[in-house]
Short mmCIF file of C-alpha atoms and ligand atoms in Angstrom, two decimals:
data_model
loop_
_atom_site.label_atom_id
_atom_site.label_comp_id
_atom_site.label_asym_id
_atom_site.label_seq_id
_atom_site.Cartn_x
_atom_site.Cartn_y
_atom_site.Cartn_z
CA MET A 283 27.56 67.32 10.94
CA LYS A 284 28.64 69.72 8.20
CA ASN A 285 29.13 68.33 4.70
CA ILE A 286 32.10 69.94 3.00
CA ALA A 287 33.20 70.31 -0.61
CA LEU A 288 36.89 71.15 -0.50
CA LEU A 289 38.18 72.72 -3.70
CA GLY A 290 41.95 72.79 -3.91
CA SER A 291 42.52 69.90 -1.51
CA THR A 292 46.16 69.18 -2.37
CA GLY A 293 47.49 72.72 -1.83
CA SER A 294 48.87 74.11 1.39
CA VAL A 295 45.52 75.38 2.71
CA GLY A 296 43.65 72.29 1.45
CA ARG A 297 45.94 69.92 3.33
CA ASN A 298 45.46 71.95 6.50
CA VAL A 299 41.68 71.80 6.08
CA LEU A 300 41.89 68.02 5.94
CA GLU A 301 43.98 68.02 9.09
CA ILE A 302 41.23 69.91 10.90
CA VAL A 303 38.60 67.54 9.49
CA ARG A 304 40.70 64.61 10.79
CA GLN A 305 40.59 66.14 14.28
CA PHE A 306 36.83 66.64 14.23
CA PRO A 307 35.39 63.54 12.56
CA LYS A 308 32.00 63.95 14.25
CA GLN A 309 31.56 67.56 13.15
CA PHE A 310 32.83 67.57 9.58
CA ARG A 311 32.52 65.24 6.66
CA ILE A 312 34.29 65.56 3.30
CA LYS A 313 31.72 65.02 0.55
CA ALA A 314 33.74 66.29 -2.40
CA LEU A 315 37.37 67.04 -3.22
CA SER A 316 39.09 68.75 -6.11
CA SER A 317 42.64 69.40 -7.16
CA ASN A 318 44.35 70.68 -10.25
CA LYS A 319 46.83 67.94 -11.09
CA ASN A 320 48.42 66.52 -7.96
CA THR A 321 46.78 63.19 -8.76
CA ASP A 322 48.73 60.94 -6.40
CA LEU A 323 47.93 62.99 -3.33
CA LEU A 324 44.32 63.44 -4.44
CA LEU A 325 43.89 59.67 -4.72
CA ASP A 326 45.38 59.20 -1.23
CA GLN A 327 42.92 61.77 0.11
CA VAL A 328 40.02 60.00 -1.63
CA ALA A 329 41.07 56.71 -0.03
CA GLU A 330 41.16 58.32 3.41
CA PHE A 331 38.13 60.64 3.34
CA LYS A 332 35.88 58.71 0.95
CA PRO A 333 34.16 61.63 -0.79
CA GLU A 334 31.27 60.95 -3.15
CA SER A 335 32.61 63.13 -5.91
CA VAL A 336 35.89 64.51 -7.16
CA ALA A 337 36.90 67.13 -9.71
CA ILE A 338 40.26 67.25 -11.40
CA GLY A 339 41.43 70.47 -13.03
CA ALA A 340 44.01 69.27 -15.55
CA SER A 341 42.30 67.43 -18.39
CA GLU A 342 45.31 65.19 -19.00
CA GLU A 343 44.89 63.77 -15.49
CA TYR A 344 41.15 63.19 -15.78
CA LEU A 345 41.32 59.71 -17.32
CA THR A 346 43.98 58.56 -14.84
CA VAL A 347 41.78 59.56 -11.92
CA LYS A 348 38.64 58.14 -13.53
CA LYS A 349 40.40 54.84 -14.16
CA SER A 350 41.75 54.47 -10.63
CA LEU A 351 38.46 55.36 -8.96
CA GLY A 352 36.23 53.22 -11.18
CA SER A 353 32.55 53.65 -10.45
CA THR A 354 32.94 54.20 -6.69
CA VAL A 355 33.32 57.98 -6.95
CA LYS A 356 31.86 60.47 -9.43
CA VAL A 357 34.68 62.18 -11.31
CA TYR A 358 34.30 65.59 -12.99
CA GLU A 359 36.69 67.66 -15.01
CA GLY A 360 37.96 71.24 -15.13
CA THR A 361 36.29 74.44 -13.97
CA ASP A 362 32.84 72.99 -14.78
CA GLY A 363 33.69 70.11 -12.48
CA MET A 364 34.51 72.49 -9.61
CA CYS A 365 31.26 74.36 -10.23
CA ARG A 366 29.38 71.09 -10.14
CA LEU A 367 30.83 70.29 -6.69
CA ALA A 368 30.07 73.81 -5.44
CA SER A 369 26.41 73.45 -6.34
CA GLU A 370 25.62 69.90 -5.21
CA LYS A 371 22.53 69.70 -3.04
CA ASP A 372 23.84 68.00 0.08
CA ILE A 373 26.90 70.25 0.42
CA ASP A 374 26.68 72.71 3.36
CA VAL A 375 30.11 74.32 3.17
CA VAL A 376 32.05 75.04 0.00
CA PHE A 377 35.66 75.52 1.02
CA LEU A 378 37.55 77.45 -1.66
CA ALA A 379 41.27 76.82 -1.27
CA VAL A 380 42.17 77.19 -4.93
CA SER A 381 44.93 79.71 -5.56
CA GLY A 382 44.17 82.41 -8.13
CA THR A 383 41.20 83.73 -10.07
CA ILE A 384 40.32 80.21 -11.19
CA ALA A 385 38.29 80.16 -7.94
CA LEU A 386 35.84 82.74 -9.33
CA PRO A 387 33.43 80.45 -11.25
CA PRO A 388 32.91 78.00 -8.34
CA LEU A 389 32.57 80.97 -5.95
CA ILE A 390 29.74 82.40 -8.06
CA GLU A 391 28.12 78.96 -8.29
CA ALA A 392 28.30 78.50 -4.50
CA ILE A 393 26.72 81.94 -3.97
CA LYS A 394 23.89 81.18 -6.39
CA ASN A 395 23.22 77.95 -4.53
CA GLY A 396 23.09 79.66 -1.13
CA LYS A 397 26.05 77.81 0.39
CA ILE A 398 28.21 78.70 3.34
CA ILE A 399 31.47 79.62 1.67
CA ALA A 400 34.79 79.38 3.48
CA LEU A 401 37.00 81.57 1.31
CA ALA A 402 40.75 81.11 1.38
CA SER A 403 41.23 82.40 -2.18
CA LYS A 404 41.46 86.20 -2.16
CA GLU A 405 41.98 86.71 -5.91
CA PRO A 406 38.33 86.38 -7.01
CA ILE A 407 37.24 89.04 -4.50
CA VAL A 408 40.11 91.32 -5.50
CA SER A 409 39.28 91.09 -9.20
CA ALA A 410 35.53 90.79 -9.10
CA GLY A 411 34.46 92.19 -5.70
CA SER A 412 32.23 94.78 -7.38
CA TYR A 413 30.37 91.96 -9.12
CA VAL A 414 30.47 89.27 -6.42
CA MET A 415 29.40 91.29 -3.37
CA PRO A 416 25.99 92.47 -4.71
CA LEU A 417 25.34 88.91 -5.86
CA LEU A 418 26.16 87.69 -2.36
CA ALA A 419 23.94 90.31 -0.72
CA ALA A 420 20.99 89.19 -2.84
CA SER A 421 21.51 85.52 -1.99
CA LYS A 422 21.18 83.28 1.04
CA ALA A 423 24.87 82.43 0.86
CA ARG A 424 27.27 83.42 3.62
CA LEU A 425 30.92 84.24 3.05
CA LEU A 426 33.41 83.42 5.81
CA PRO A 427 36.96 84.64 5.20
CA VAL A 428 39.79 82.20 5.84
CA ASP A 429 42.58 84.64 5.04
CA SER A 430 44.04 85.02 8.56
CA GLU A 431 43.75 88.84 8.72
CA HIS A 432 40.18 88.86 7.50
CA SER A 433 39.26 85.98 9.76
CA ALA A 434 40.65 88.08 12.61
CA VAL A 435 38.65 91.13 11.50
CA MET A 436 35.48 89.03 11.36
CA SER A 437 36.14 87.80 14.91
CA CYS A 438 36.82 91.35 16.14
CA ILE A 439 33.63 92.72 14.60
CA GLY A 440 31.48 89.95 16.04
CA GLN A 441 27.91 91.20 16.29
CA ARG A 442 28.82 94.89 15.88
CA LYS A 443 27.79 96.89 12.85
CA HIS A 444 30.26 97.51 10.02
CA SER A 445 29.19 101.15 10.12
CA ASP A 446 30.65 101.43 13.64
CA ILE A 447 34.16 100.72 12.38
CA GLU A 448 36.61 103.62 12.26
CA THR A 449 39.72 101.85 10.99
CA ILE A 450 40.78 98.30 10.16
CA TYR A 451 44.48 97.59 10.73
CA LEU A 452 45.59 94.65 8.62
CA THR A 453 48.79 93.25 10.05
CA GLY A 454 51.54 91.61 8.06
CA SER A 455 54.81 90.01 9.09
CA GLY A 456 56.64 91.86 6.30
CA GLY A 457 57.44 88.68 4.38
CA SER A 458 60.74 86.99 3.68
CA LEU A 459 62.58 90.13 2.54
CA TRP A 460 61.59 92.63 5.25
CA HIS A 461 65.12 92.49 6.74
CA ARG A 462 66.73 93.57 3.49
CA LYS A 463 64.35 96.33 2.53
CA GLU A 464 67.07 98.98 2.91
CA ASN A 465 69.38 97.23 0.46
CA GLY A 466 66.96 96.84 -2.41
CA PHE A 467 65.82 93.65 -4.05
CA LEU A 468 68.24 93.22 -6.92
CA ASN A 469 69.39 89.60 -7.37
CA VAL A 470 67.05 88.13 -4.81
CA THR A 471 66.78 84.39 -5.48
CA VAL A 472 63.60 82.31 -5.68
CA ASP A 473 64.76 80.26 -2.67
CA GLU A 474 65.33 83.36 -0.55
CA VAL A 475 61.86 84.66 -1.38
CA LEU A 476 60.25 81.31 -0.66
CA SER A 477 61.66 80.97 2.86
CA HIS A 478 59.04 82.89 4.83
CA PRO A 479 59.99 83.51 8.47
CA LYS A 480 56.53 82.95 9.97
CA TRP A 481 54.14 81.24 7.60
CA ASN A 482 54.44 78.04 5.65
CA MET A 483 52.33 78.69 2.56
CA GLY A 484 51.99 78.09 -1.16
CA LYS A 485 54.55 79.61 -3.53
CA LYS A 486 52.40 82.32 -5.08
CA ILE A 487 51.33 83.84 -1.77
CA THR A 488 54.87 83.61 -0.36
CA VAL A 489 56.18 85.69 -3.27
CA ASP A 490 53.26 88.09 -2.82
CA SER A 491 54.21 88.44 0.85
CA ALA A 492 57.75 89.43 -0.09
CA THR A 493 56.60 92.18 -2.49
CA LEU A 494 53.84 93.15 -0.01
CA MET A 495 51.45 92.67 -2.93
CA ASN A 496 49.72 90.13 -0.71
CA LYS A 497 48.94 92.90 1.78
CA GLY A 498 47.78 95.09 -1.09
CA LEU A 499 45.43 92.39 -2.32
CA GLU A 500 44.21 91.99 1.26
CA VAL A 501 43.40 95.70 1.50
CA ILE A 502 41.18 95.29 -1.56
CA GLU A 503 39.70 92.08 -0.13
CA ALA A 504 38.90 93.87 3.16
CA ARG A 505 37.22 96.75 1.34
CA TRP A 506 34.71 94.32 -0.16
CA LEU A 507 34.28 91.85 2.69
CA PHE A 508 33.63 94.51 5.32
CA ASP A 509 32.07 97.19 3.13
CA ILE A 510 34.50 99.87 4.26
CA THR A 511 36.18 102.74 2.39
CA PRO A 512 39.83 102.30 1.30
CA GLY A 513 40.90 105.24 3.49
CA SER A 514 39.75 103.33 6.59
CA ILE A 515 42.01 100.36 5.93
CA LYS A 516 45.61 100.58 7.11
CA VAL A 517 48.54 98.18 6.97
CA LEU A 518 50.63 97.53 10.04
CA ILE A 519 53.86 95.52 9.85
CA HIS A 520 54.03 93.21 12.84
CA PRO A 521 56.98 90.78 12.52
CA GLU A 522 55.92 88.47 15.39
CA ALA A 523 52.73 87.66 13.44
CA VAL A 524 50.65 87.01 16.55
CA ILE A 525 48.06 89.79 16.20
CA HIS A 526 46.28 89.10 12.93
CA SER A 527 44.32 92.31 12.71
CA ILE A 528 42.94 95.12 14.82
CA VAL A 529 39.56 96.78 14.45
CA GLU A 530 39.21 100.28 15.85
CA PHE A 531 35.63 101.40 16.45
CA LYS A 532 34.16 104.89 16.29
CA ASP A 533 34.15 105.23 20.10
CA GLY A 534 37.95 104.93 20.13
CA THR A 535 38.14 101.37 21.48
CA SER A 536 39.95 98.66 19.56
CA LEU A 537 39.80 94.89 19.45
CA ALA A 538 42.63 92.64 18.29
CA ASN A 539 42.56 88.96 17.46
CA LEU A 540 45.56 86.83 18.44
CA PHE A 541 46.62 83.36 17.41
CA MET A 542 49.84 81.63 16.44
CA PRO A 543 50.69 82.03 12.72
CA ASP A 544 49.14 78.76 11.62
CA MET A 545 46.43 78.52 8.95
CA ARG A 546 44.61 75.84 10.94
CA PHE A 547 43.21 78.58 13.21
CA PRO A 548 41.33 80.59 10.57
CA ILE A 549 40.29 77.30 8.95
CA LEU A 550 38.80 76.03 12.21
CA THR A 551 37.17 79.42 12.90
CA ALA A 552 35.40 79.29 9.53
CA LEU A 553 34.41 75.63 9.73
CA ALA A 554 33.10 75.84 13.29
CA TYR A 555 31.44 79.25 12.79
CA PRO A 556 29.56 80.58 14.73
CA ASP A 557 30.61 78.06 17.37
CA ILE A 558 33.99 77.62 19.04
CA TYR A 559 35.46 74.12 19.15
CA LYS A 560 38.04 73.05 21.69
CA SER A 561 41.30 72.40 19.86
CA ASP A 562 44.78 71.29 20.84
CA LEU A 563 46.49 73.67 18.42
CA PRO A 564 49.48 75.60 19.88
CA LYS A 565 48.27 78.54 22.00
CA VAL A 566 49.66 82.06 22.14
CA ASP A 567 52.00 82.21 25.12
CA LEU A 568 52.53 85.91 25.85
CA TYR A 569 54.74 85.09 28.85
CA LYS A 570 57.15 83.55 26.38
CA ILE A 571 56.68 85.99 23.48
CA LYS A 572 57.02 89.05 25.78
CA ASN A 573 57.28 91.73 23.08
CA LEU A 574 55.08 92.60 20.16
CA SER A 575 56.34 95.22 17.71
CA PHE A 576 54.73 97.31 14.99
CA PHE A 577 56.02 99.34 12.05
CA GLU A 578 54.45 101.47 9.44
CA ALA A 579 54.52 99.86 6.00
CA ASP A 580 56.72 102.11 3.89
CA ARG A 581 55.11 102.45 0.48
CA LYS A 582 58.36 103.75 -1.04
CA HIS A 583 60.12 100.45 -0.40
CA PHE A 584 57.03 98.44 -1.23
CA PRO A 585 55.26 100.16 -4.15
CA ALA A 586 52.90 97.16 -4.49
CA LEU A 587 50.89 98.62 -1.61
CA GLU A 588 50.60 101.96 -3.36
CA LEU A 589 49.43 100.26 -6.55
CA ALA A 590 46.77 98.29 -4.67
CA TYR A 591 45.35 101.45 -3.06
CA GLU A 592 45.39 103.13 -6.45
CA ALA A 593 43.53 100.21 -8.07
CA LEU A 594 40.96 100.34 -5.31
CA GLU A 595 40.47 104.12 -5.54
CA LYS A 596 40.12 104.11 -9.32
CA GLY A 597 38.05 100.93 -9.31
CA GLY A 598 36.35 99.43 -12.36
CA THR A 599 38.50 96.80 -14.02
CA LEU A 600 41.78 98.12 -12.55
CA PRO A 601 41.88 95.75 -9.53
CA ALA A 602 41.41 92.82 -11.92
CA VAL A 603 44.36 94.07 -13.97
CA LEU A 604 46.50 94.49 -10.85
CA ASN A 605 45.63 90.99 -9.71
CA SER A 606 46.03 89.23 -13.02
CA SER A 607 49.25 90.95 -14.09
CA ASN A 608 50.69 90.17 -10.67
CA GLU A 609 49.69 86.52 -10.97
CA ALA A 610 51.34 86.30 -14.40
CA ALA A 611 54.50 88.15 -13.30
CA VAL A 612 54.89 85.94 -10.21
CA LYS A 613 54.65 82.86 -12.44
CA LEU A 614 57.46 84.24 -14.61
CA PHE A 615 59.61 84.92 -11.54
CA LEU A 616 59.03 81.43 -10.14
CA SER A 617 60.02 79.85 -13.45
CA GLY A 618 63.21 81.92 -13.53
CA LYS A 619 62.19 84.11 -16.48
CA ILE A 620 62.25 87.49 -14.72
CA ASN A 621 64.02 88.91 -11.67
CA PHE A 622 62.23 89.54 -8.41
CA ASP A 623 62.53 93.32 -8.69
CA LYS A 624 60.68 93.23 -12.05
CA ILE A 625 57.42 91.85 -10.61
CA VAL A 626 55.86 95.02 -9.24
CA GLY A 627 57.26 97.25 -11.98
CA THR A 628 55.59 95.03 -14.56
CA VAL A 629 52.27 95.26 -12.74
CA GLU A 630 52.56 99.04 -12.73
CA LYS A 631 53.35 99.16 -16.45
CA ILE A 632 50.30 97.07 -17.33
CA MET A 633 48.06 99.14 -15.03
CA ARG A 634 49.19 102.35 -16.78
CA LYS A 635 48.38 100.86 -20.18
CA HIS A 636 44.91 99.71 -19.19
CA GLN A 637 41.75 101.50 -20.30
CA ILE A 638 39.58 101.17 -17.22
CA VAL A 639 36.03 99.95 -17.74
CA TYR A 640 33.85 101.40 -14.98
CA LYS A 641 30.88 99.46 -13.54
CA PRO A 642 32.24 96.34 -15.26
CA SER A 643 30.21 93.25 -16.06
CA LEU A 644 31.65 89.85 -15.24
CA LYS A 645 32.66 89.59 -18.89
CA ASP A 646 34.53 92.92 -18.70
CA ILE A 647 36.39 91.67 -15.63
CA MET A 648 37.36 88.37 -17.22
CA GLU A 649 38.48 90.17 -20.39
CA ALA A 650 40.58 92.64 -18.39
CA GLU A 651 42.21 89.71 -16.61
CA SER A 652 43.17 87.84 -19.74
CA TRP A 653 44.29 91.06 -21.45
CA ALA A 654 46.57 91.81 -18.48
CA SER A 655 48.18 88.38 -18.32
CA GLY A 656 48.77 88.48 -22.08
CA GLU A 657 50.38 91.90 -21.74
CA VAL A 658 52.72 90.61 -19.04
CA LEU A 659 53.93 87.84 -21.30
CA SER A 660 54.52 90.10 -24.28
CA THR A 661 56.17 92.82 -22.15
CA CYS A 662 58.50 90.52 -20.20
CA LEU A 663 59.37 87.92 -22.79
CA GLN A 664 60.21 90.27 -25.65
CA PRO A 665 63.49 89.21 -27.27
MN1 MN3 B 702 46.66 86.83 4.80
#
């Protein structure tokens, strides 16, 4: 029985984690839950899964939750609350399903406490990979990626050495706007961006998929998770979204990992790791699918990819600036304050303005992040 602290339980990934836990009641037990402010759903989840502790992100919701739960469940607040859950003694797996860099403090706490970490949040690795990975290497903690591509890469590598890898091909469906790439992205609506053809995900990542920034962030994530040079990571557009990544080894052989585009697969892979559990999730039926296609990701149409490679090559605090300015710009797009085609351009502007700090401390990274999001607001919302 694995005891799980699930941070970000009311989001898209969090709800899928609970669905897997529901299917394997003998293997997994929810010991702690956290959400930002979706209080009603959180309380339903508490009633069903009976965790011992809960953390609520938004301080205005804290008292409501505390009142409804009485003394039956320990209730914590804010980022400190998440960190508390990530460090509790009887937790085996810390599942990080919080969207954005807010996942960084509990990630660090889980590493320091030697936990198994199922990581669905890519932002903390993108921003702070240079800080987090050495910390991880010096700890007993183990990081299991839940991002579907990286989960696939992990499965392909298996027991082989990272140094035997020639190239990692990260696949991507192309996002909701792939079909209109030739016509440009002027006047794209929020609804159009949010209707992803293959994946049903949270809003931020769906927008990132449309700009291909998501793939860019994943390139950076892969660099850190698999200790591989940026030049050995390639992006492959694969609209059927059945192959989730391909690892080519130095001897010229390649392995691919296939599953239907459904987050429950990488979630189950991480939770069951290193075992395989029998599931009744929908299987890949190649007799039905018949054709799989692949395209090169054109960096001219999708400059977000170019920016991500640049941030990775230059390093220091630049990936944090890329990540944070993107996060801020996506928020502005979702709230109707800027057009879709302004998102990546804004990120580029802020990156050009940034004075890179090399070999950054955690403080440097956090400062670069808040500087970048501030710059986005003042650049985009100028009268
Ligand atoms: Mn992904």
